[in-house]
């Protein structure tokens, strides 16, 4: 999921529970990237292909480097403090009991419930 600066959901995609988030990041970010935009993400998104996509779009990556990165890439600590907006967005979805307890077992129905929850957050 990606969200805006106010913590409202912008884009989301369903993936397998054991799948990592980073491989899906380029598809979620691409439609909304603009020059000068800042993209805040945690260490899990510290991948060269994500950083390259942001650089090509003219966006600034505010992503801390993983411990195993050979060349540490600096990021703005003050801006990074706002990364909790995505966590707050996920917590807002938990207000909807059907989403929080995963009543919908079918992926398409669950995605429809997530979409409905996102619409309600924007109203």
PDB file of N, CA and C in Angstrom, residues 16-106:
ATOM      1  N   UNK A  16       0.470 -12.462  -1.762  1.00  0.00           N
ATOM      2  CA  UNK A  16       0.477 -13.632  -0.883  1.00  0.00           C
ATOM      3  C   UNK A  16       1.037 -13.234   0.475  1.00  0.00           C
ATOM      4  N   UNK A  17       0.565 -13.885   1.521  1.00  0.00           N
ATOM      5  CA  UNK A  17       0.983 -13.542   2.874  1.00  0.00           C
ATOM      6  C   UNK A  17       2.473 -13.679   3.116  1.00  0.00           C
ATOM      7  N   UNK A  18       3.115 -14.629   2.456  1.00  0.00           N
ATOM      8  CA  UNK A  18       4.539 -14.846   2.666  1.00  0.00           C
ATOM      9  C   UNK A  18       5.395 -14.032   1.696  1.00  0.00           C
ATOM     10  N   UNK A  19       4.776 -13.314   0.768  1.00  0.00           N
ATOM     11  CA  UNK A  19       5.524 -12.536  -0.219  1.00  0.00           C
ATOM     12  C   UNK A  19       6.047 -11.244   0.400  1.00  0.00           C
ATOM     13  N   UNK A  20       7.220 -10.840  -0.027  1.00  0.00           N
ATOM     14  CA  UNK A  20       7.786  -9.578   0.442  1.00  0.00           C
ATOM     15  C   UNK A  20       7.105  -8.400  -0.233  1.00  0.00           C
ATOM     16  N   UNK A  21       7.190  -7.240   0.393  1.00  0.00           N
ATOM     17  CA  UNK A  21       6.555  -6.044  -0.157  1.00  0.00           C
ATOM     18  C   UNK A  21       7.410  -5.350  -1.212  1.00  0.00           C
ATOM     19  N   UNK A  22       8.713  -5.404  -1.068  1.00  0.00           N
ATOM     20  CA  UNK A  22       9.612  -4.650  -1.932  1.00  0.00           C
ATOM     21  C   UNK A  22       9.453  -4.963  -3.429  1.00  0.00           C
ATOM     22  N   UNK A  23       9.310  -6.213  -3.846  1.00  0.00           N
ATOM     23  CA  UNK A  23       9.149  -6.477  -5.276  1.00  0.00           C
ATOM     24  C   UNK A  23       7.909  -5.823  -5.894  1.00  0.00           C
ATOM     25  N   UNK A  24       6.925  -5.496  -5.079  1.00  0.00           N
ATOM     26  CA  UNK A  24       5.698  -4.891  -5.590  1.00  0.00           C
ATOM     27  C   UNK A  24       5.724  -3.367  -5.521  1.00  0.00           C
ATOM     28  N   UNK A  25       6.736  -2.809  -4.895  1.00  0.00           N
ATOM     29  CA  UNK A  25       6.817  -1.358  -4.718  1.00  0.00           C
ATOM     30  C   UNK A  25       6.847  -0.584  -6.036  1.00  0.00           C
ATOM     31  N   UNK A  26       7.631  -0.985  -7.038  1.00  0.00           N
ATOM     32  CA  UNK A  26       7.660  -0.195  -8.268  1.00  0.00           C
ATOM     33  C   UNK A  26       6.290  -0.028  -8.928  1.00  0.00           C
ATOM     34  N   UNK A  27       5.489  -1.066  -8.931  1.00  0.00           N
ATOM     35  CA  UNK A  27       4.158  -0.971  -9.546  1.00  0.00           C
ATOM     36  C   UNK A  27       3.244  -0.039  -8.760  1.00  0.00           C
ATOM     37  N   UNK A  28       3.377  -0.019  -7.437  1.00  0.00           N
ATOM     38  CA  UNK A  28       2.545   0.860  -6.616  1.00  0.00           C
ATOM     39  C   UNK A  28       2.994   2.315  -6.702  1.00  0.00           C
ATOM     40  N   UNK A  29       4.284   2.537  -6.828  1.00  0.00           N
ATOM     41  CA  UNK A  29       4.813   3.896  -6.820  1.00  0.00           C
ATOM     42  C   UNK A  29       4.752   4.584  -8.179  1.00  0.00           C
ATOM     43  N   UNK A  30       4.945   3.839  -9.258  1.00  0.00           N
ATOM     44  CA  UNK A  30       5.101   4.423 -10.592  1.00  0.00           C
ATOM     45  C   UNK A  30       4.017   5.424 -10.989  1.00  0.00           C
ATOM     46  N   UNK A  31       2.737   5.133 -10.818  1.00  0.00           N
ATOM     47  CA  UNK A  31       1.718   6.074 -11.297  1.00  0.00           C
ATOM     48  C   UNK A  31       1.711   7.428 -10.582  1.00  0.00           C
ATOM     49  N   UNK A  32       2.213   7.497  -9.360  1.00  0.00           N
ATOM     50  CA  UNK A  32       2.128   8.729  -8.578  1.00  0.00           C
ATOM     51  C   UNK A  32       3.439   9.495  -8.472  1.00  0.00           C
ATOM     52  N   UNK A  33       4.525   8.979  -9.025  1.00  0.00           N
ATOM     53  CA  UNK A  33       5.823   9.638  -8.870  1.00  0.00           C
ATOM     54  C   UNK A  33       5.892  10.921  -9.680  1.00  0.00           C
ATOM     55  N   UNK A  34       6.419  11.967  -9.025  1.00  0.00           N
ATOM     56  CA  UNK A  34       6.593  13.261  -9.672  1.00  0.00           C
ATOM     57  C   UNK A  34       7.960  13.824  -9.276  1.00  0.00           C
ATOM     58  N   UNK A  35       8.556  14.651 -10.131  1.00  0.00           N
ATOM     59  CA  UNK A  35       9.839  15.267  -9.767  1.00  0.00           C
ATOM     60  C   UNK A  35       9.708  16.089  -8.486  1.00  0.00           C
ATOM     61  N   UNK A  36      10.699  15.966  -7.626  1.00  0.00           N
ATOM     62  CA  UNK A  36      10.713  16.709  -6.373  1.00  0.00           C
ATOM     63  C   UNK A  36       9.942  16.057  -5.243  1.00  0.00           C
ATOM     64  N   UNK A  37       9.222  15.004  -5.535  1.00  0.00           N
ATOM     65  CA  UNK A  37       8.436  14.307  -4.510  1.00  0.00           C
ATOM     66  C   UNK A  37       9.365  13.501  -3.603  1.00  0.00           C
ATOM     67  N   UNK A  38       8.991  13.391  -2.336  1.00  0.00           N
ATOM     68  CA  UNK A  38       9.753  12.571  -1.390  1.00  0.00           C
ATOM     69  C   UNK A  38       8.991  11.281  -1.133  1.00  0.00           C
ATOM     70  N   UNK A  39       9.699  10.180  -1.196  1.00  0.00           N
ATOM     71  CA  UNK A  39       9.102   8.877  -0.921  1.00  0.00           C
ATOM     72  C   UNK A  39       9.757   8.328   0.340  1.00  0.00           C
ATOM     73  N   UNK A  40       8.950   8.154   1.380  1.00  0.00           N
ATOM     74  CA  UNK A  40       9.440   7.636   2.658  1.00  0.00           C
ATOM     75  C   UNK A  40       9.129   6.151   2.740  1.00  0.00           C
ATOM     76  N   UNK A  41      10.124   5.371   3.100  1.00  0.00           N
ATOM     77  CA  UNK A  41       9.933   3.926   3.235  1.00  0.00           C
ATOM     78  C   UNK A  41      10.940   3.395   4.244  1.00  0.00           C
ATOM     79  N   UNK A  42      10.670   2.206   4.772  1.00  0.00           N
ATOM     80  CA  UNK A  42      11.594   1.637   5.749  1.00  0.00           C
ATOM     81  C   UNK A  42      12.711   0.855   5.053  1.00  0.00           C
ATOM     82  N   UNK A  43      13.574   0.245   5.848  1.00  0.00           N
ATOM     83  CA  UNK A  43      14.754  -0.440   5.323  1.00  0.00           C
ATOM     84  C   UNK A  43      14.421  -1.575   4.364  1.00  0.00           C
ATOM     85  N   UNK A  44      13.243  -2.139   4.484  1.00  0.00           N
ATOM     86  CA  UNK A  44      12.863  -3.248   3.606  1.00  0.00           C
ATOM     87  C   UNK A  44      12.852  -2.821   2.137  1.00  0.00           C
ATOM     88  N   UNK A  45      12.690  -1.528   1.878  1.00  0.00           N
ATOM     89  CA  UNK A  45      12.628  -1.015   0.511  1.00  0.00           C
ATOM     90  C   UNK A  45      13.972  -0.484   0.030  1.00  0.00           C
ATOM     91  N   UNK A  46      15.032  -0.771   0.755  1.00  0.00           N
ATOM     92  CA  UNK A  46      16.373  -0.347   0.360  1.00  0.00           C
ATOM     93  C   UNK A  46      16.910  -1.310  -0.692  1.00  0.00           C
ATOM     94  N   UNK A  47      16.382  -1.191  -1.886  1.00  0.00           N
ATOM     95  CA  UNK A  47      16.823  -2.014  -3.013  1.00  0.00           C
ATOM     96  C   UNK A  47      17.228  -1.073  -4.145  1.00  0.00           C
ATOM     97  N   UNK A  48      18.247  -1.467  -4.888  1.00  0.00           N
ATOM     98  CA  UNK A  48      18.742  -0.605  -5.957  1.00  0.00           C
ATOM     99  C   UNK A  48      17.668  -0.314  -6.996  1.00  0.00           C
ATOM    100  N   UNK A  49      16.839  -1.300  -7.327  1.00  0.00           N
ATOM    101  CA  UNK A  49      15.829  -1.065  -8.357  1.00  0.00           C
ATOM    102  C   UNK A  49      14.754  -0.086  -7.894  1.00  0.00           C
ATOM    103  N   UNK A  50      14.455  -0.052  -6.606  1.00  0.00           N
ATOM    104  CA  UNK A  50      13.497   0.932  -6.086  1.00  0.00           C
ATOM    105  C   UNK A  50      14.130   2.317  -6.122  1.00  0.00           C
ATOM    106  N   UNK A  51      15.368   2.413  -5.664  1.00  0.00           N
ATOM    107  CA  UNK A  51      16.070   3.701  -5.674  1.00  0.00           C
ATOM    108  C   UNK A  51      16.261   4.209  -7.100  1.00  0.00           C
ATOM    109  N   UNK A  52      16.564   3.317  -8.046  1.00  0.00           N
ATOM    110  CA  UNK A  52      16.726   3.721  -9.447  1.00  0.00           C
ATOM    111  C   UNK A  52      15.424   4.269 -10.015  1.00  0.00           C
ATOM    112  N   UNK A  53      14.316   3.615  -9.703  1.00  0.00           N
ATOM    113  CA  UNK A  53      13.020   4.089 -10.187  1.00  0.00           C
ATOM    114  C   UNK A  53      12.732   5.492  -9.655  1.00  0.00           C
ATOM    115  N   UNK A  54      13.004   5.718  -8.388  1.00  0.00           N
ATOM    116  CA  UNK A  54      12.770   7.034  -7.795  1.00  0.00           C
ATOM    117  C   UNK A  54      13.688   8.080  -8.414  1.00  0.00           C
ATOM    118  N   UNK A  55      14.936   7.727  -8.627  1.00  0.00           N
ATOM    119  CA  UNK A  55      15.898   8.654  -9.225  1.00  0.00           C
ATOM    120  C   UNK A  55      15.474   9.029 -10.642  1.00  0.00           C
ATOM    121  N   UNK A  56      15.038   8.050 -11.439  1.00  0.00           N
ATOM    122  CA  UNK A  56      14.618   8.315 -12.815  1.00  0.00           C
ATOM    123  C   UNK A  56      13.395   9.221 -12.866  1.00  0.00           C
ATOM    124  N   UNK A  57      12.532   9.122 -11.863  1.00  0.00           N
ATOM    125  CA  UNK A  57      11.335   9.964 -11.822  1.00  0.00           C
ATOM    126  C   UNK A  57      11.629  11.338 -11.233  1.00  0.00           C
ATOM    127  N   UNK A  58      12.841  11.536 -10.710  1.00  0.00           N
ATOM    128  CA  UNK A  58      13.190  12.811 -10.105  1.00  0.00           C
ATOM    129  C   UNK A  58      12.709  12.944  -8.677  1.00  0.00           C
ATOM    130  N   UNK A  59      12.315  11.834  -8.069  1.00  0.00           N
ATOM    131  CA  UNK A  59      11.826  11.844  -6.687  1.00  0.00           C
ATOM    132  C   UNK A  59      12.986  11.580  -5.727  1.00  0.00           C
ATOM    133  N   UNK A  60      12.823  12.025  -4.501  1.00  0.00           N
ATOM    134  CA  UNK A  60      13.849  11.829  -3.474  1.00  0.00           C
ATOM    135  C   UNK A  60      13.502  10.609  -2.634  1.00  0.00           C
ATOM    136  N   UNK A  61      14.450   9.705  -2.499  1.00  0.00           N
ATOM    137  CA  UNK A  61      14.254   8.509  -1.677  1.00  0.00           C
ATOM    138  C   UNK A  61      14.686   8.808  -0.245  1.00  0.00           C
ATOM    139  N   UNK A  62      13.742   8.722   0.684  1.00  0.00           N
ATOM    140  CA  UNK A  62      14.045   8.881   2.108  1.00  0.00           C
ATOM    141  C   UNK A  62      13.928   7.486   2.718  1.00  0.00           C
ATOM    142  N   UNK A  63      14.963   6.693   2.456  1.00  0.00           N
ATOM    143  CA  UNK A  63      14.982   5.284   2.852  1.00  0.00           C
ATOM    144  C   UNK A  63      16.315   5.007   3.541  1.00  0.00           C
ATOM    145  N   UNK A  64      16.292   4.552   4.787  1.00  0.00           N
ATOM    146  CA  UNK A  64      17.562   4.225   5.443  1.00  0.00           C
ATOM    147  C   UNK A  64      18.201   2.993   4.803  1.00  0.00           C
ATOM    148  N   UNK A  65      19.510   2.942   4.860  1.00  0.00           N
ATOM    149  CA  UNK A  65      20.243   1.815   4.282  1.00  0.00           C
ATOM    150  C   UNK A  65      20.173   0.598   5.194  1.00  0.00           C
ATOM    151  N   UNK A  66      20.134  -0.568   4.570  1.00  0.00           N
ATOM    152  CA  UNK A  66      20.201  -1.813   5.335  1.00  0.00           C
ATOM    153  C   UNK A  66      21.604  -1.972   5.910  1.00  0.00           C
ATOM    154  N   UNK A  67      21.714  -2.787   6.935  1.00  0.00           N
ATOM    155  CA  UNK A  67      23.022  -3.015   7.558  1.00  0.00           C
ATOM    156  C   UNK A  67      24.004  -3.674   6.600  1.00  0.00           C
ATOM    157  N   UNK A  68      23.494  -4.504   5.695  1.00  0.00           N
ATOM    158  CA  UNK A  68      24.391  -5.241   4.809  1.00  0.00           C
ATOM    159  C   UNK A  68      24.746  -4.473   3.534  1.00  0.00           C
ATOM    160  N   UNK A  69      24.294  -3.247   3.385  1.00  0.00           N
ATOM    161  CA  UNK A  69      24.640  -2.444   2.203  1.00  0.00           C
ATOM    162  C   UNK A  69      26.100  -2.032   2.322  1.00  0.00           C
ATOM    163  N   UNK A  70      26.881  -2.283   1.268  1.00  0.00           N
ATOM    164  CA  UNK A  70      28.310  -1.981   1.329  1.00  0.00           C
ATOM    165  C   UNK A  70      28.577  -0.479   1.317  1.00  0.00           C
ATOM    166  N   UNK A  71      27.766   0.276   0.583  1.00  0.00           N
ATOM    167  CA  UNK A  71      27.932   1.726   0.536  1.00  0.00           C
ATOM    168  C   UNK A  71      26.675   2.364   1.133  1.00  0.00           C
ATOM    169  N   UNK A  72      26.813   2.944   2.311  1.00  0.00           N
ATOM    170  CA  UNK A  72      25.668   3.531   3.015  1.00  0.00           C
ATOM    171  C   UNK A  72      25.188   4.774   2.273  1.00  0.00           C
ATOM    172  N   UNK A  73      23.875   4.872   2.078  1.00  0.00           N
ATOM    173  CA  UNK A  73      23.265   6.027   1.419  1.00  0.00           C
ATOM    174  C   UNK A  73      22.565   6.848   2.493  1.00  0.00           C
ATOM    175  N   UNK A  74      22.919   8.106   2.579  1.00  0.00           N
ATOM    176  CA  UNK A  74      22.355   8.987   3.603  1.00  0.00           C
ATOM    177  C   UNK A  74      20.895   9.309   3.289  1.00  0.00           C
ATOM    178  N   UNK A  75      20.124   9.588   4.341  1.00  0.00           N
ATOM    179  CA  UNK A  75      18.738  10.018   4.186  1.00  0.00           C
ATOM    180  C   UNK A  75      18.452  11.083   5.234  1.00  0.00           C
ATOM    181  N   UNK A  76      17.421  11.870   5.014  1.00  0.00           N
ATOM    182  CA  UNK A  76      17.065  12.958   5.921  1.00  0.00           C
ATOM    183  C   UNK A  76      16.308  12.393   7.121  1.00  0.00           C
ATOM    184  N   UNK A  77      16.928  12.425   8.287  1.00  0.00           N
ATOM    185  CA  UNK A  77      16.327  11.860   9.504  1.00  0.00           C
ATOM    186  C   UNK A  77      15.051  12.596   9.912  1.00  0.00           C
ATOM    187  N   UNK A  78      15.025  13.913   9.752  1.00  0.00           N
ATOM    188  CA  UNK A  78      13.844  14.695  10.155  1.00  0.00           C
ATOM    189  C   UNK A  78      12.633  14.334   9.303  1.00  0.00           C
ATOM    190  N   UNK A  79      12.831  14.211   8.013  1.00  0.00           N
ATOM    191  CA  UNK A  79      11.725  13.844   7.120  1.00  0.00           C
ATOM    192  C   UNK A  79      11.299  12.402   7.382  1.00  0.00           C
ATOM    193  N   UNK A  80      12.273  11.534   7.672  1.00  0.00           N
ATOM    194  CA  UNK A  80      11.982  10.117   7.897  1.00  0.00           C
ATOM    195  C   UNK A  80      11.079   9.902   9.105  1.00  0.00           C
ATOM    196  N   UNK A  81      11.055  10.836  10.028  1.00  0.00           N
ATOM    197  CA  UNK A  81      10.200  10.709  11.210  1.00  0.00           C
ATOM    198  C   UNK A  81       8.719  10.648  10.836  1.00  0.00           C
ATOM    199  N   UNK A  82       8.364  11.118   9.648  1.00  0.00           N
ATOM    200  CA  UNK A  82       6.966  11.088   9.193  1.00  0.00           C
ATOM    201  C   UNK A  82       6.582   9.764   8.542  1.00  0.00           C
ATOM    202  N   UNK A  83       7.483   8.798   8.515  1.00  0.00           N
ATOM    203  CA  UNK A  83       7.191   7.522   7.870  1.00  0.00           C
ATOM    204  C   UNK A  83       6.050   6.781   8.557  1.00  0.00           C
ATOM    205  N   UNK A  84       5.744   7.143   9.773  1.00  0.00           N
ATOM    206  CA  UNK A  84       4.673   6.453  10.491  1.00  0.00           C
ATOM    207  C   UNK A  84       3.295   6.699   9.879  1.00  0.00           C
ATOM    208  N   UNK A  85       3.186   7.558   8.887  1.00  0.00           N
ATOM    209  CA  UNK A  85       1.893   7.789   8.233  1.00  0.00           C
ATOM    210  C   UNK A  85       1.338   6.499   7.633  1.00  0.00           C
ATOM    211  N   UNK A  86       2.189   5.666   7.071  1.00  0.00           N
ATOM    212  CA  UNK A  86       1.705   4.414   6.485  1.00  0.00           C
ATOM    213  C   UNK A  86       1.214   3.471   7.576  1.00  0.00           C
ATOM    214  N   UNK A  87       1.887   3.462   8.723  1.00  0.00           N
ATOM    215  CA  UNK A  87       1.436   2.626   9.838  1.00  0.00           C
ATOM    216  C   UNK A  87       0.083   3.113  10.344  1.00  0.00           C
ATOM    217  N   UNK A  88      -0.091   4.416  10.402  1.00  0.00           N
ATOM    218  CA  UNK A  88      -1.376   4.977  10.823  1.00  0.00           C
ATOM    219  C   UNK A  88      -2.474   4.618   9.829  1.00  0.00           C
ATOM    220  N   UNK A  89      -2.122   4.594   8.549  1.00  0.00           N
ATOM    221  CA  UNK A  89      -3.096   4.225   7.518  1.00  0.00           C
ATOM    222  C   UNK A  89      -3.565   2.784   7.729  1.00  0.00           C
ATOM    223  N   UNK A  90      -2.627   1.879   7.981  1.00  0.00           N
ATOM    224  CA  UNK A  90      -3.005   0.490   8.252  1.00  0.00           C
ATOM    225  C   UNK A  90      -3.884   0.396   9.495  1.00  0.00           C
ATOM    226  N   UNK A  91      -3.574   1.174  10.521  1.00  0.00           N
ATOM    227  CA  UNK A  91      -4.380   1.150  11.745  1.00  0.00           C
ATOM    228  C   UNK A  91      -5.790   1.675  11.503  1.00  0.00           C
ATOM    229  N   UNK A  92      -5.948   2.632  10.601  1.00  0.00           N
ATOM    230  CA  UNK A  92      -7.295   3.125  10.285  1.00  0.00           C
ATOM    231  C   UNK A  92      -8.140   2.032   9.634  1.00  0.00           C
ATOM    232  N   UNK A  93      -7.500   1.162   8.873  1.00  0.00           N
ATOM    233  CA  UNK A  93      -8.238   0.053   8.270  1.00  0.00           C
ATOM    234  C   UNK A  93      -8.763  -0.902   9.337  1.00  0.00           C
ATOM    235  N   UNK A  94      -8.097  -0.975  10.472  1.00  0.00           N
ATOM    236  CA  UNK A  94      -8.522  -1.892  11.532  1.00  0.00           C
ATOM    237  C   UNK A  94      -9.816  -1.451  12.199  1.00  0.00           C
ATOM    238  N   UNK A  95     -10.283  -0.234  11.895  1.00  0.00           N
ATOM    239  CA  UNK A  95     -11.590   0.195  12.407  1.00  0.00           C
ATOM    240  C   UNK A  95     -12.709  -0.641  11.796  1.00  0.00           C
ATOM    241  N   UNK A  96     -12.455  -1.173  10.619  1.00  0.00           N
ATOM    242  CA  UNK A  96     -13.462  -1.964   9.916  1.00  0.00           C
ATOM    243  C   UNK A  96     -13.289  -3.424  10.326  1.00  0.00           C
ATOM    244  N   UNK A  97     -14.213  -3.914  11.115  1.00  0.00           N
ATOM    245  CA  UNK A  97     -14.087  -5.243  11.715  1.00  0.00           C
ATOM    246  C   UNK A  97     -13.892  -6.337  10.672  1.00  0.00           C
ATOM    247  N   UNK A  98     -14.591  -6.241   9.556  1.00  0.00           N
ATOM    248  CA  UNK A  98     -14.472  -7.275   8.528  1.00  0.00           C
ATOM    249  C   UNK A  98     -13.052  -7.346   7.969  1.00  0.00           C
ATOM    250  N   UNK A  99     -12.370  -6.224   7.910  1.00  0.00           N
ATOM    251  CA  UNK A  99     -10.985  -6.222   7.435  1.00  0.00           C
ATOM    252  C   UNK A  99     -10.027  -6.698   8.519  1.00  0.00           C
ATOM    253  N   UNK A 100     -10.222  -6.207   9.729  1.00  0.00           N
ATOM    254  CA  UNK A 100      -9.310  -6.546  10.824  1.00  0.00           C
ATOM    255  C   UNK A 100      -9.323  -8.033  11.134  1.00  0.00           C
ATOM    256  N   UNK A 101     -10.500  -8.662  11.069  1.00  0.00           N
ATOM    257  CA  UNK A 101     -10.571 -10.088  11.380  1.00  0.00           C
ATOM    258  C   UNK A 101     -10.586 -10.964  10.141  1.00  0.00           C
ATOM    259  N   UNK A 102     -10.469 -10.342   8.977  1.00  0.00           N
ATOM    260  CA  UNK A 102     -10.366 -11.056   7.699  1.00  0.00           C
ATOM    261  C   UNK A 102     -11.536 -12.023   7.503  1.00  0.00           C
ATOM    262  N   UNK A 103     -12.766 -11.490   7.636  1.00  0.00           N
ATOM    263  CA  UNK A 103     -13.957 -12.312   7.399  1.00  0.00           C
ATOM    264  C   UNK A 103     -14.020 -12.790   5.954  1.00  0.00           C
ATOM    265  N   UNK A 104     -13.604 -11.940   5.043  1.00  0.00           N
ATOM    266  CA  UNK A 104     -13.682 -12.267   3.614  1.00  0.00           C
ATOM    267  C   UNK A 104     -12.513 -13.174   3.244  1.00  0.00           C
ATOM    268  N   UNK A 105     -12.798 -14.399   2.881  1.00  0.00           N
ATOM    269  CA  UNK A 105     -11.740 -15.357   2.554  1.00  0.00           C
ATOM    270  C   UNK A 105     -11.355 -15.305   1.081  1.00  0.00           C
ATOM    271  N   UNK A 106     -12.257 -14.862   0.234  1.00  0.00           N
ATOM    272  CA  UNK A 106     -11.998 -14.752  -1.191  1.00  0.00           C
ATOM    273  C   UNK A 106     -11.186 -13.474  -1.440  1.00  0.00           C
TER     274      UNK A 106
END
